[in-house]
Coordinates of C-alpha atoms in Angstrom, one line a residue:
Chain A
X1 CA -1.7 -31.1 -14.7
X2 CA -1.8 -28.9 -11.5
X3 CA 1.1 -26.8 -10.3
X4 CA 1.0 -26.1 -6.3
X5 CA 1.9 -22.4 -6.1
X6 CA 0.6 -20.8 -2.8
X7 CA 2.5 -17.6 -2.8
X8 CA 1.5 -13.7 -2.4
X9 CA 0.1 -12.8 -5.6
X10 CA 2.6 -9.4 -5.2
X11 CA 5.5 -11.7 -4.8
X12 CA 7.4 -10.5 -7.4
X13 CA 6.5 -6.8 -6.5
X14 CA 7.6 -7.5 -3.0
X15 CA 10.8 -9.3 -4.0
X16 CA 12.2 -5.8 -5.8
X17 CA 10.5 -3.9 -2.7
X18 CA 12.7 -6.1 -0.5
X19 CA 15.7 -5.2 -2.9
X20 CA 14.8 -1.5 -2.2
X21 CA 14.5 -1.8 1.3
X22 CA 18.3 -3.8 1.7
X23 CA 19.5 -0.6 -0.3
X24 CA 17.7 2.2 1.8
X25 CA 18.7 0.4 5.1
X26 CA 22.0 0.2 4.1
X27 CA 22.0 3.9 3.1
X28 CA 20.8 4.4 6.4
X29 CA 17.7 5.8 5.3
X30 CA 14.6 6.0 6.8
X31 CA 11.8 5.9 4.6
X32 CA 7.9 6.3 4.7
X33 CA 4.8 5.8 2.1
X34 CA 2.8 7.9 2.6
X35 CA -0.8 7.4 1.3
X36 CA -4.4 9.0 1.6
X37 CA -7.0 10.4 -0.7
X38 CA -6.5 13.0 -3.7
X39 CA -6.6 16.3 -1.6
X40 CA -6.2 15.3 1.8
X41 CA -3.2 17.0 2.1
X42 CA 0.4 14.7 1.5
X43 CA 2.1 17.1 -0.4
X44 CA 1.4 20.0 2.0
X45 CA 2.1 18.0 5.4
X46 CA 5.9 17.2 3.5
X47 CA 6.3 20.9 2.6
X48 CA 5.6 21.3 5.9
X49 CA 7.7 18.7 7.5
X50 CA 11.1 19.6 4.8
X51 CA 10.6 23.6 6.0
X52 CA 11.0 22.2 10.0
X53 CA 13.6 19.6 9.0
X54 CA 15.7 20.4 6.8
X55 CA 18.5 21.8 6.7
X56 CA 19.4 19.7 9.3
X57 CA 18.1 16.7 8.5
X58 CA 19.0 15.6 4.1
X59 CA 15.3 14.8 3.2
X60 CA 14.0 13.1 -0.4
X61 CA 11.2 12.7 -1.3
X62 CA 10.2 10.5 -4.5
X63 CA 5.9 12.0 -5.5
X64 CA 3.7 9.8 -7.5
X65 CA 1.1 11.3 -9.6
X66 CA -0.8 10.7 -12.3
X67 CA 0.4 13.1 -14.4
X68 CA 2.5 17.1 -14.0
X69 CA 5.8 17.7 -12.4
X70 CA 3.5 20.0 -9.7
X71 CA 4.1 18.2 -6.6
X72 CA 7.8 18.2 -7.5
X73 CA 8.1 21.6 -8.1
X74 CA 6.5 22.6 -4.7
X75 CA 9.0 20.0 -2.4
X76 CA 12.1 21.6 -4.7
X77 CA 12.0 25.0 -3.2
X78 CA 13.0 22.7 0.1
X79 CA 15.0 19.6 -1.2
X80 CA 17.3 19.3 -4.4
X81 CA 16.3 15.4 -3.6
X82 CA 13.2 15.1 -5.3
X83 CA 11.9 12.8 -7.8
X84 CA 9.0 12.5 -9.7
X85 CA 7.4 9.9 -11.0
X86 CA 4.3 10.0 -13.5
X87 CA 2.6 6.8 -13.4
X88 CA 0.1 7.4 -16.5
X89 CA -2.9 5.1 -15.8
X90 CA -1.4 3.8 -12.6
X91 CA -3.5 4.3 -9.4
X92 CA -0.8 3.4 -7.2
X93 CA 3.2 3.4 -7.1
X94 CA 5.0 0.1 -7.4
X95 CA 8.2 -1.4 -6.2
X96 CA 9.8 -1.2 -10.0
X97 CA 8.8 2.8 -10.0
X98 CA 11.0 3.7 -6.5
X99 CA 13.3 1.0 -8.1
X100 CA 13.9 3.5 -10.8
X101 CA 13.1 6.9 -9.0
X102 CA 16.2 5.9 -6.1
X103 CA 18.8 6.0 -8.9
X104 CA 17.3 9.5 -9.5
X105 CA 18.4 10.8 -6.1
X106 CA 22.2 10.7 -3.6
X107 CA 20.3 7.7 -1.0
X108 CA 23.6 7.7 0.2
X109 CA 23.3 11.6 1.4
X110 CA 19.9 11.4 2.9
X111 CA 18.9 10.9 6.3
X112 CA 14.9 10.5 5.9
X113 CA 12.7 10.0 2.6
X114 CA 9.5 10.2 1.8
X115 CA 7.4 8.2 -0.9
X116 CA 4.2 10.4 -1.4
X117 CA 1.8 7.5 -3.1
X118 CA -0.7 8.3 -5.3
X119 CA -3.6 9.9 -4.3
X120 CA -6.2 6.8 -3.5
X121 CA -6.9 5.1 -0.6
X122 CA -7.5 1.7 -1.8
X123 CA -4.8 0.5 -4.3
X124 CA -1.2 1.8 -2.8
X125 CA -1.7 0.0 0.2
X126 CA -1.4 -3.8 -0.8
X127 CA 2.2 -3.0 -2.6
X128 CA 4.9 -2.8 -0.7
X129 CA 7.5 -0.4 -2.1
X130 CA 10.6 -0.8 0.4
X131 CA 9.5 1.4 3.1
X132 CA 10.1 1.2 6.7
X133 CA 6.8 2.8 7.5
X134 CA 3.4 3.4 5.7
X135 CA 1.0 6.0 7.1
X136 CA -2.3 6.7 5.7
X137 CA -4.3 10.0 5.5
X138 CA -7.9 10.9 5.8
X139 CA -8.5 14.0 6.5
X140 CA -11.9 16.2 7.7
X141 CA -13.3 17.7 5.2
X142 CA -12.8 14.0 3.5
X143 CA -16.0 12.9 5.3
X144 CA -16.2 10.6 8.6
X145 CA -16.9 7.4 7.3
X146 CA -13.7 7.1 5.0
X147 CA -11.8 5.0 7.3
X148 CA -14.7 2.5 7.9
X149 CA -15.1 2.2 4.3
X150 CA -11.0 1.6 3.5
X151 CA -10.2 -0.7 6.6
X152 CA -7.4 -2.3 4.8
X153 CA -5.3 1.2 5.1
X154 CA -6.6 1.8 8.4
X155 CA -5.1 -2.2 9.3
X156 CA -2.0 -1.8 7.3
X157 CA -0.8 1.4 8.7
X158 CA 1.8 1.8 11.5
X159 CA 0.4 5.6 11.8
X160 CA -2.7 7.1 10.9
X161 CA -3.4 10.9 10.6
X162 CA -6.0 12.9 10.4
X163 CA -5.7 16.6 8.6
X164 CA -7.0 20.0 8.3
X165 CA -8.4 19.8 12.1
X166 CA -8.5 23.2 11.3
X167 CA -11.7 23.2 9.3
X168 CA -13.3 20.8 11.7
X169 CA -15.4 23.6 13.1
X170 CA -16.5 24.6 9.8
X171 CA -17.6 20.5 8.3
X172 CA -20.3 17.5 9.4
X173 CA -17.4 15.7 10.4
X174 CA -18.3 13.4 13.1
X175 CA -14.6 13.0 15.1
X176 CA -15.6 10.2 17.5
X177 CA -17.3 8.2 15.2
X178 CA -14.3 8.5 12.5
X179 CA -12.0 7.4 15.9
X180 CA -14.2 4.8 17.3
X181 CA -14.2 3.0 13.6
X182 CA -10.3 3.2 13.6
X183 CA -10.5 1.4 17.0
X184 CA -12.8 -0.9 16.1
X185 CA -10.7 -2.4 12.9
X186 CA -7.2 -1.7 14.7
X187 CA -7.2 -1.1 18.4
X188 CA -3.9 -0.4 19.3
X189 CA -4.1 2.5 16.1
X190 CA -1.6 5.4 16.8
X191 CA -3.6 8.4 15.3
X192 CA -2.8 12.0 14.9
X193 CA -4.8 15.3 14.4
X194 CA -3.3 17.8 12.5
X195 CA -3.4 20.8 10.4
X196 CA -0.2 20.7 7.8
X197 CA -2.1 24.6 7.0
X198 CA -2.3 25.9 10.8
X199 CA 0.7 24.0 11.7
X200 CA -1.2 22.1 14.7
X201 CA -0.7 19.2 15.9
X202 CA 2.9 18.8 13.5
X203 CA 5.6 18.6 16.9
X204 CA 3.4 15.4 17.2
X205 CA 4.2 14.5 14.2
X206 CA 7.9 15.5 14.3
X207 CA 8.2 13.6 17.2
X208 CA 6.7 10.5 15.7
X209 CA 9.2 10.3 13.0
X210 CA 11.8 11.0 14.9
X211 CA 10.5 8.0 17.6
X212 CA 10.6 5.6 14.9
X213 CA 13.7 6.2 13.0
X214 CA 16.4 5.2 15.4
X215 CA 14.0 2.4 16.0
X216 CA 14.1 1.0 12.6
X217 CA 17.6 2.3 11.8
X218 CA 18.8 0.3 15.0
X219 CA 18.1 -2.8 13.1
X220 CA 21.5 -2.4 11.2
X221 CA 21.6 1.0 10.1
X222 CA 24.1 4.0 11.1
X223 CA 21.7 5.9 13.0
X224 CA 22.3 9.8 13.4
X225 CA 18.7 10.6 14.4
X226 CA 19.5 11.8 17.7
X227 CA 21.9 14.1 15.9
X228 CA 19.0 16.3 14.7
X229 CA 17.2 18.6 17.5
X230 CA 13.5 18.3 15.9
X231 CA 14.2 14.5 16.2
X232 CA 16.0 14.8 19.1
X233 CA 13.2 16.6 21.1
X234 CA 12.2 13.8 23.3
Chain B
X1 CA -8.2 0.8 -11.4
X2 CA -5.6 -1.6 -9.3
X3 CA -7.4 -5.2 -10.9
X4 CA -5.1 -4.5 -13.9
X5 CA -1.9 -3.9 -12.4
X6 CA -3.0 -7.0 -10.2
X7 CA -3.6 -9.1 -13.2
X8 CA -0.6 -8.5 -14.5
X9 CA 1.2 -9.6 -11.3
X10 CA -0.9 -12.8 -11.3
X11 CA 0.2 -13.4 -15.0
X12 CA 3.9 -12.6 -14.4
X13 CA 3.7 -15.1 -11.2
X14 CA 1.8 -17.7 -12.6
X15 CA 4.6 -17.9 -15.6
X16 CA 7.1 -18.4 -13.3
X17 CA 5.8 -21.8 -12.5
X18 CA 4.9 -23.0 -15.9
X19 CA 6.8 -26.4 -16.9
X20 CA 9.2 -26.1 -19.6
X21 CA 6.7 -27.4 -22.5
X22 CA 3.7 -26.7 -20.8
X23 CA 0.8 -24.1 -21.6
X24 CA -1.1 -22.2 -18.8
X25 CA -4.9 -23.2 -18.6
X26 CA -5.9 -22.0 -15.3
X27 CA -4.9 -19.7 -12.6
X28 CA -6.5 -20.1 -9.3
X29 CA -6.6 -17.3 -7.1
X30 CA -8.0 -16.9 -3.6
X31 CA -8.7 -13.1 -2.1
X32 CA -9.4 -11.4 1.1
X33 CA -12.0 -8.8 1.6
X34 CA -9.4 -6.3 3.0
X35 CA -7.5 -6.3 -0.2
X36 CA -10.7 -4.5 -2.1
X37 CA -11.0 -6.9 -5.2
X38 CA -13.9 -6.4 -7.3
X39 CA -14.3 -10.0 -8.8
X40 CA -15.6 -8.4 -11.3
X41 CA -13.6 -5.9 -12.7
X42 CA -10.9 -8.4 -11.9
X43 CA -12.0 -10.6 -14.4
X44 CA -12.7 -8.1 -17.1
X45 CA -8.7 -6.8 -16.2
X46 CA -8.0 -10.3 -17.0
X47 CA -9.5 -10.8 -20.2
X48 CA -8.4 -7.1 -21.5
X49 CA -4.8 -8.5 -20.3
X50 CA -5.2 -11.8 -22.3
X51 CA -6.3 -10.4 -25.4
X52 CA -2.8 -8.3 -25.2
X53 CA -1.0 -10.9 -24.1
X54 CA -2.2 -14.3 -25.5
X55 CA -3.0 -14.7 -29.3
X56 CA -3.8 -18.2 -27.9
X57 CA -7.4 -19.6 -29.0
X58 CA -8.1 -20.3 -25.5
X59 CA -6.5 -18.1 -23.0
X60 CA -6.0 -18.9 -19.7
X61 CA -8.5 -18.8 -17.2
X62 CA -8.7 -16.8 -14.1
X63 CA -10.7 -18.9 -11.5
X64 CA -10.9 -16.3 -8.2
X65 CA -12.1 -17.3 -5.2
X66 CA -13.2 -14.2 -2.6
X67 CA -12.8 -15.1 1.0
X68 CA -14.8 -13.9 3.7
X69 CA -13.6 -11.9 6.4
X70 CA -12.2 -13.6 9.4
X71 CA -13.2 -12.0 13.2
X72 CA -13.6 -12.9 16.5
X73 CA -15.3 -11.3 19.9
X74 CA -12.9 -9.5 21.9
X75 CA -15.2 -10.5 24.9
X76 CA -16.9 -14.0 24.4
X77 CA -13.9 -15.4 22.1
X78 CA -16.4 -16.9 19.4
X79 CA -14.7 -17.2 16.1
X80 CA -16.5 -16.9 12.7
X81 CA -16.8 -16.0 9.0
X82 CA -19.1 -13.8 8.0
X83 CA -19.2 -11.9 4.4
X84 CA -19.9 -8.7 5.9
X85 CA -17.7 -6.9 8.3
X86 CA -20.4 -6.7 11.5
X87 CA -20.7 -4.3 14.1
X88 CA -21.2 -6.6 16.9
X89 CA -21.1 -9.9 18.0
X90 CA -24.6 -12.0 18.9
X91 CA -23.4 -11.8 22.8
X92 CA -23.4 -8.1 22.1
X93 CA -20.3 -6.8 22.6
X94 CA -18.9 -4.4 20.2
X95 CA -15.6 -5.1 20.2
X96 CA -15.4 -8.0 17.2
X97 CA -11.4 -7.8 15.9
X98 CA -10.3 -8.2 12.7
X99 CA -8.1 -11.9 12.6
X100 CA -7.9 -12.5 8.9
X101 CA -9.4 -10.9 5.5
X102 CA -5.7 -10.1 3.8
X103 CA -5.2 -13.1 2.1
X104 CA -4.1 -13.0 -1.6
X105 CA -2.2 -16.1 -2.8
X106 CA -1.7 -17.6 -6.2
X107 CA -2.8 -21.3 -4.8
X108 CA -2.1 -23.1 -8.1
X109 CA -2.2 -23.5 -11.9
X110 CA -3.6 -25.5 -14.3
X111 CA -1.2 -26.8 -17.1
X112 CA -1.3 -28.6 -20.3
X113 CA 2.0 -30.6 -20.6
X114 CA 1.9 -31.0 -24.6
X115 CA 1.1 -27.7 -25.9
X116 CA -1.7 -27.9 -29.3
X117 CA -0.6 -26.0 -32.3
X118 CA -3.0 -23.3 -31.7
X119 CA -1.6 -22.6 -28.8
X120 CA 1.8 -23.1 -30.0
X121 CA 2.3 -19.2 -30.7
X122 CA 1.4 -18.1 -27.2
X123 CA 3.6 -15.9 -25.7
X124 CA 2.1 -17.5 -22.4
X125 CA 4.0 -20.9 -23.0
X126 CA 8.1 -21.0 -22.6
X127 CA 8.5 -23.1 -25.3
X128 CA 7.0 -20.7 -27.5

């Protein structure tokens, strides 16, 4: 006998994700995956964004890895709100793990969090974990085809960045072919250059965030954002 | 390696819909080429998953079907389905947009209403 089914194979993954989601909105928290390549940079560009933000802004952040406690340590000498979560063989994080990582941390005290994914370009992006936002990562010394070969990070992404413009002068990194294959697969792509290192190109960045949190918070959240002067720059 | 994770959700979904006295035989899968299945190592996940899961004597099958990607011109409007992601379109323009290529449903199962007693210790079936 056949059994009609046509749903998401992640339906059951999206169904907690949606669960997390209700509770972060509610919580009035604004919260973004983050995902890219081992190396590219995640952990540095959020030690970089908690030293401009907080005090004044109550940022978490919930780290995926592998394995080690290292990316936790680093964000604690900025947040007390930090989480993480070893995933063992797991190449990505799933809704269950932020599921269990937010009764870790006060969501009720934070304004912004951030879910750094595990480093991989291919495998975080299909699961949806609850976030407002997902951005993906490539980064220069990463090589210039990267986002041609992972177009369904480049599709799914609301922002993409591009880091360590710093050592562009010194790596075969071909910046208008890595833009012009963005374009080609998404063409209304927001994309940033930056250097989380050198600091360059992060007030973009700021200001990003700090565009799309009252605009997702608006939705039925108590948004503050304006409250914050890095977010309230524009 | 994401196919395992994935087979597990296709198992955990596909029980959900499994008659009270029924035993899975079948699940049929269709995929997009954004989602970056290897049908390959998405059927060895499977079997690795069965013989955890299932002490069955036949496990369930995984029948996947990979989708092509979906695109159309930009400039000329033709639509079409091609199985690799081109560059251009045959009027020449480059600018050929992605409309489709995410798919990845669970489009049905395969049951056996009266469960055989080799079967009958499954962990797959509800009644077992």
């Amino acid at each position: 006998m056949q059994v009609q089914v046509v749903q998401n194979v992640l339906k059951i993954n999206d169904e907690l994700a949606a669960l997390n989601r209700q509770r972060l909105r509610a919580a009035g928290v604004f919260t973004v995956d983050l995902l890219g390549g081992p190396g590219c940079g995640k952990t540095a560009l959020i030690e970089a964004t908690l030293k401009r933000l907080v005090p004044g802004l109550r940022v978490g952040v919930i780290v995926g890895d592998l394995a080690t406690q290292r990316d936790a340590d680093r964000m604690a000498r900025f947040t007390d709100q930090v989480v993480q979560v070893n995933t063992g063989k797991g190449c990505h994080l799933e809704a269950h793990h932020v599921m269990q990582a937010m009764t870790r941390i006060d969501i009720d005290r934070l304004d912004l969090l951030f879910i750094e994914n595990v480093g991989n370009l291919i495998c975080p992006v299909g699961f949806d974990l609850g976030q407002d936002v997902k951005v993906g990562m490539f980064c220069t010394t990463g090589g210039d085809d990267k986002a041609a070969k992972h177009p369904y990070i480049v599709c799914e992404s609301s922002l993409l960045l591009l880091n360590k413009m710093d050592l562009l002068p010194q790596v075969p990194f071909d910046r208008d072919l890595f833009l012009s294959d963005i374009y080609r697969l998404k063409p209304d792509a927001r994309v940033i250059e930056l250097s989380a290192v050198s600091g360059a190109g992060l007030d973009q960045w700021i200001d990003w965030l700090g565009e799309q949190r009252p605009r997702r918070a608006s939705a039925g959240g108590n948004d503050d954002a304006t409250a914050h002067p890095e977010l309230a720059r524009k | 390696m994401h196919e395992m994770s994935i087979a597990q959700a296709i198992l955990d979904l596909a029980r959900r819909h499994v008659p009270a006295g029924a035993v899975l035989r079948t699940v049929r899968v269709r995929v997009g080429p954004l989602r970056g299945i290897d049908p390959q190592c998405m059927q060895w996940a499977w079997q690795g998953l069965m013989a955890e899961q299932s002490d069955a004597a036949a496990p369930p099958a995984l029948e996947l079907t990979t989708l092509p990607w979906q695109v159309r011109c930009a400039d000329c409007g033709d639509q079409w389905s091609p199985q690799e992601l081109p560059q251009r379109c045959a009027c020449g323009s480059e600018r050929v947009r992605l409309i489709g290529g995410d798919e990845f449903q669970l489009v049905c199962i395969e049951v056996d209403e009266q469960p055989r007693g080799d079967v009958c210790k499954s962990k797959l079936s509800k009644t077992c």
